[in-house]
Coordinates of C-alpha atoms and ligand atoms in Angstrom, one line a residue:
P1 CA -14.0 -0.5 14.5
L2 CA -11.2 -2.6 12.3
R3 CA -8.1 -2.6 13.7
V4 CA -5.6 -1.6 11.0
A5 CA -2.0 -1.6 10.6
V6 CA 0.2 0.8 8.6
L7 CA 3.8 -0.3 7.0
A8 CA 5.7 2.5 5.6
S9 CA 9.3 3.2 4.0
G10 CA 8.6 7.0 3.5
R11 CA 7.5 11.3 3.6
G12 CA 4.0 9.1 4.7
S13 CA 1.6 11.8 2.9
N14 CA -0.8 8.2 2.1
L15 CA -0.6 7.7 6.0
A16 CA -1.2 11.4 6.3
A17 CA -4.3 10.7 4.1
L18 CA -5.8 7.7 6.0
I19 CA -5.4 9.9 9.0
A20 CA -7.1 12.7 7.6
A21 CA -10.1 10.9 6.5
R22 CA -11.2 10.3 10.1
L23 CA -12.3 6.1 8.7
Q24 CA -14.2 4.3 11.4
V25 CA -10.9 2.4 11.9
D26 CA -8.6 1.9 15.2
F27 CA -5.1 1.9 13.5
V28 CA -3.4 -0.2 15.7
L29 CA 0.2 0.0 14.4
V30 CA 2.5 2.6 12.1
G31 CA 5.7 0.4 11.6
S32 CA 9.0 1.3 9.2
D33 CA 12.3 -0.4 8.1
K34 CA 13.2 3.4 7.9
A35 CA 14.3 5.2 11.1
K36 CA 13.7 8.7 9.7
A37 CA 10.5 8.0 8.0
G38 CA 8.3 10.9 8.1
A39 CA 5.2 8.2 8.8
L40 CA 6.4 7.3 11.9
A41 CA 6.6 11.1 13.2
L42 CA 3.4 11.1 11.4
A43 CA 2.4 8.9 13.7
A44 CA 3.9 9.5 16.2
A45 CA 1.7 12.8 16.3
A46 CA -1.4 10.8 15.8
G47 CA -0.9 8.7 19.1
I48 CA -0.9 5.5 17.3
P49 CA 2.1 3.0 18.4
T50 CA 5.2 3.0 16.1
L51 CA 7.4 0.7 15.4
H52 CA 11.0 0.8 13.9
L53 CA 13.0 -2.2 13.1
N54 CA 16.7 -1.8 10.5
P55 CA 16.8 -5.1 8.6
R56 CA 20.9 -4.5 9.0
D57 CA 20.3 -5.6 12.6
Y58 CA 19.1 -9.6 10.8
A59 CA 21.6 -11.4 9.1
D60 CA 19.0 -12.2 5.6
R61 CA 15.1 -10.6 4.3
A62 CA 13.7 -13.9 5.6
S63 CA 14.6 -12.8 9.3
F64 CA 13.8 -9.6 8.9
D65 CA 10.7 -9.6 7.7
R66 CA 9.5 -12.4 10.0
A67 CA 10.8 -10.8 13.3
L68 CA 8.6 -7.3 11.6
F69 CA 5.5 -9.5 10.7
G70 CA 5.5 -10.7 14.1
R71 CA 5.1 -7.4 15.4
V72 CA 2.3 -6.8 13.1
A73 CA 0.9 -9.6 13.8
E74 CA 1.0 -9.2 18.3
A75 CA -0.8 -5.9 17.5
Q76 CA -4.1 -7.7 16.2
P77 CA -4.6 -6.1 12.7
D78 CA -7.4 -6.7 10.9
L79 CA -6.3 -5.0 8.0
L80 CA -2.2 -4.9 6.9
V81 CA -2.4 -1.4 4.2
L82 CA 1.8 -1.3 2.9
A83 CA 1.1 2.5 2.3
G84 CA 4.8 3.4 0.6
Y85 CA 6.4 0.5 2.0
M86 CA 9.5 0.1 -0.3
R87 CA 10.8 -3.9 0.4
I88 CA 10.1 -7.2 -1.0
I89 CA 8.8 -9.3 2.0
D90 CA 9.9 -12.6 2.2
G91 CA 7.1 -14.8 0.3
T92 CA 7.3 -16.9 3.1
V93 CA 6.2 -14.3 6.0
I94 CA 3.3 -12.7 3.3
A95 CA 1.7 -15.6 3.0
P96 CA -0.4 -15.8 5.6
W97 CA -1.6 -12.3 5.4
E98 CA -3.1 -13.4 2.2
G99 CA -6.8 -11.0 1.8
R100 CA -5.4 -9.3 5.2
A101 CA -2.8 -6.9 3.3
I102 CA -3.5 -4.2 0.8
N103 CA -0.7 -2.2 -1.0
I104 CA -1.1 1.0 -2.9
H105 CA 1.5 1.2 -6.4
P106 CA 1.8 4.2 -8.2
S107 CA 1.0 2.4 -12.0
L108 CA -1.7 1.2 -13.9
L109 CA -1.1 -2.7 -13.0
P110 CA -0.4 -5.2 -14.4
K111 CA 1.6 -2.8 -16.2
Y112 CA 4.7 -1.5 -14.4
R113 CA 5.5 -4.0 -11.5
G114 CA 8.3 -2.5 -8.9
L115 CA 10.4 0.7 -8.9
H116 CA 10.1 3.7 -11.8
T117 CA 6.9 3.5 -12.5
H118 CA 6.1 7.4 -13.8
R119 CA 9.2 6.4 -15.3
Q120 CA 8.6 3.6 -17.4
C121 CA 4.9 5.2 -18.6
L122 CA 6.7 7.8 -20.3
A123 CA 9.7 6.2 -22.3
A124 CA 6.3 3.7 -23.2
G125 CA 4.5 7.0 -24.5
D126 CA 1.1 5.6 -22.4
A127 CA -1.8 8.4 -23.0
E128 CA -2.7 7.5 -19.3
H129 CA -1.0 6.6 -16.1
G130 CA -2.4 5.5 -12.5
A131 CA -2.8 4.2 -9.3
S132 CA -3.6 0.2 -8.6
V133 CA -4.9 -0.8 -4.5
H134 CA -3.9 -4.5 -4.7
F135 CA -4.3 -7.3 -2.1
V136 CA -1.0 -8.1 -2.0
T137 CA -0.1 -12.0 -2.6
A138 CA 4.0 -13.9 -2.7
E139 CA 3.6 -11.9 -5.9
L140 CA 5.8 -8.3 -6.1
D141 CA 2.9 -5.7 -7.1
G142 CA 0.9 -9.5 -8.1
G143 CA -2.0 -9.6 -6.6
P144 CA -6.1 -9.0 -7.4
V145 CA -6.1 -5.7 -8.0
V146 CA -9.1 -4.0 -6.5
A147 CA -9.3 -0.2 -7.0
Q148 CA -7.4 2.1 -9.4
A149 CA -7.2 5.8 -10.3
R150 CA -6.8 7.2 -14.1
I151 CA -4.9 10.2 -15.3
P152 CA -4.2 11.6 -18.9
V153 CA -0.5 12.1 -19.5
G154 CA 0.5 15.1 -21.0
A155 CA 3.5 16.4 -23.9
D156 CA 5.1 18.4 -20.7
D157 CA 4.6 15.8 -18.3
T158 CA 7.7 14.7 -16.1
E159 CA 8.8 11.9 -13.5
E160 CA 8.0 14.7 -11.0
T161 CA 4.8 15.8 -12.2
L162 CA 3.2 12.6 -13.2
A163 CA 4.7 11.1 -9.8
A164 CA 2.6 14.8 -8.0
R165 CA -0.5 14.7 -9.8
L166 CA -0.8 10.9 -9.3
L167 CA 0.2 11.4 -5.1
T168 CA -3.1 13.9 -5.2
R169 CA -5.5 10.5 -6.4
E170 CA -3.8 7.9 -4.5
H171 CA -4.2 10.2 -1.3
A172 CA -8.5 9.7 -2.5
L173 CA -8.3 5.8 -4.0
L174 CA -6.2 4.6 -0.6
P175 CA -8.6 5.9 1.8
A176 CA -11.4 4.8 -0.6
V177 CA -10.8 1.1 -0.2
V178 CA -10.0 0.9 3.7
R179 CA -13.4 2.2 3.9
A180 CA -15.1 0.4 1.3
I181 CA -13.2 -2.3 3.6
A182 CA -14.0 -1.0 7.0
S183 CA -17.6 -1.2 5.9
G184 CA -17.6 -4.4 4.9
R185 CA -18.3 -4.0 0.7
L186 CA -14.8 -4.7 0.0
A187 CA -14.1 -8.3 1.3
W188 CA -11.5 -11.2 0.1
Q189 CA -13.2 -14.8 0.1
G190 CA -11.1 -16.7 -1.7
G191 CA -10.0 -13.6 -4.7
P192 CA -11.9 -9.8 -3.8
V193 CA -15.7 -9.6 -3.3
F194 CA -17.5 -6.1 -4.0
D195 CA -20.5 -6.3 -1.6
G196 CA -20.7 -10.2 -2.1
T197 CA -20.2 -10.2 -5.9
P198 CA -16.5 -11.6 -7.6
L199 CA -14.2 -8.6 -8.0
T200 CA -13.3 -9.1 -11.9
A201 CA -12.1 -5.4 -12.8
P202 CA -10.7 -3.3 -10.4
L203 CA -13.0 -0.1 -8.8
D204 CA -12.5 3.4 -9.6
L205 CA -13.6 4.8 -6.1
T206 CA -12.3 8.8 -6.3
Ligands
GAR1 C1 3.3 7.0 -3.3 O1 3.7 7.1 -4.4 C2 2.9 5.0 -3.0 O2 2.5 4.8 -4.5 C3 4.5 4.8 -4.1 O3 5.1 5.4 -2.9 C4 4.9 6.3 -2.7 C5 5.0 6.5 -1.2 O4 4.3 8.5 -0.8 N1 4.6 2.8 -3.4 C6 5.2 2.3 -4.2 O5 6.3 2.6 -5.1 C7 5.3 0.6 -3.9 N2 6.1 0.2 -5.0 P1 3.8 8.3 0.2 O6 5.0 7.8 1.6 O7 3.7 10.0 0.4 O8 3.1 7.1 1.3

């Protein structure tokens, strides 16, 4: 089975969705930059090896990232999933993971990279919001998008209602992408391919 490592900084509901999806994968590590991340507790309860490294113990971003990604590499994952991992990753450290790492981001990329995506969507008056899964490159939230889920934005929506409604779609989207990779339908050959064909538009796997 595909060996999957996960990095998460927060509550870990996307990790919970991955575990609950009963994918044909082996979770080899869940790592976090936050000791209190819900994701670490979830992983421990599921019998998955966990790792916490504190950025404050390192001189700078690059040395933290070298340490963290060194430990991730030791777990020998085929795929690294960023599931609510909230730190920018040093470009030199992430570069060797190109094609082997995916990230879920709560916007319809290329719209709204970075933080406060729900706020940005509301401020722009968009009729639609969504979440994207993309392959990770050195560019923050900038790698090729492989799948998206979309929700309509209502007149009464707030950041909180949008985030909550989108999260339930994320919980279907991320496992669907990992399932597609585990089954060999979605792969990386210098760029994303689906069933052997270059991916030109994001899939809606939800
Ligand atoms: C999710 O909404 C995810 O898309 C987002 O953080 C949340 C994590 O929730 N990720 C980012 O904003 C990445 N820049 P979770 O901890 O419950 O999975």
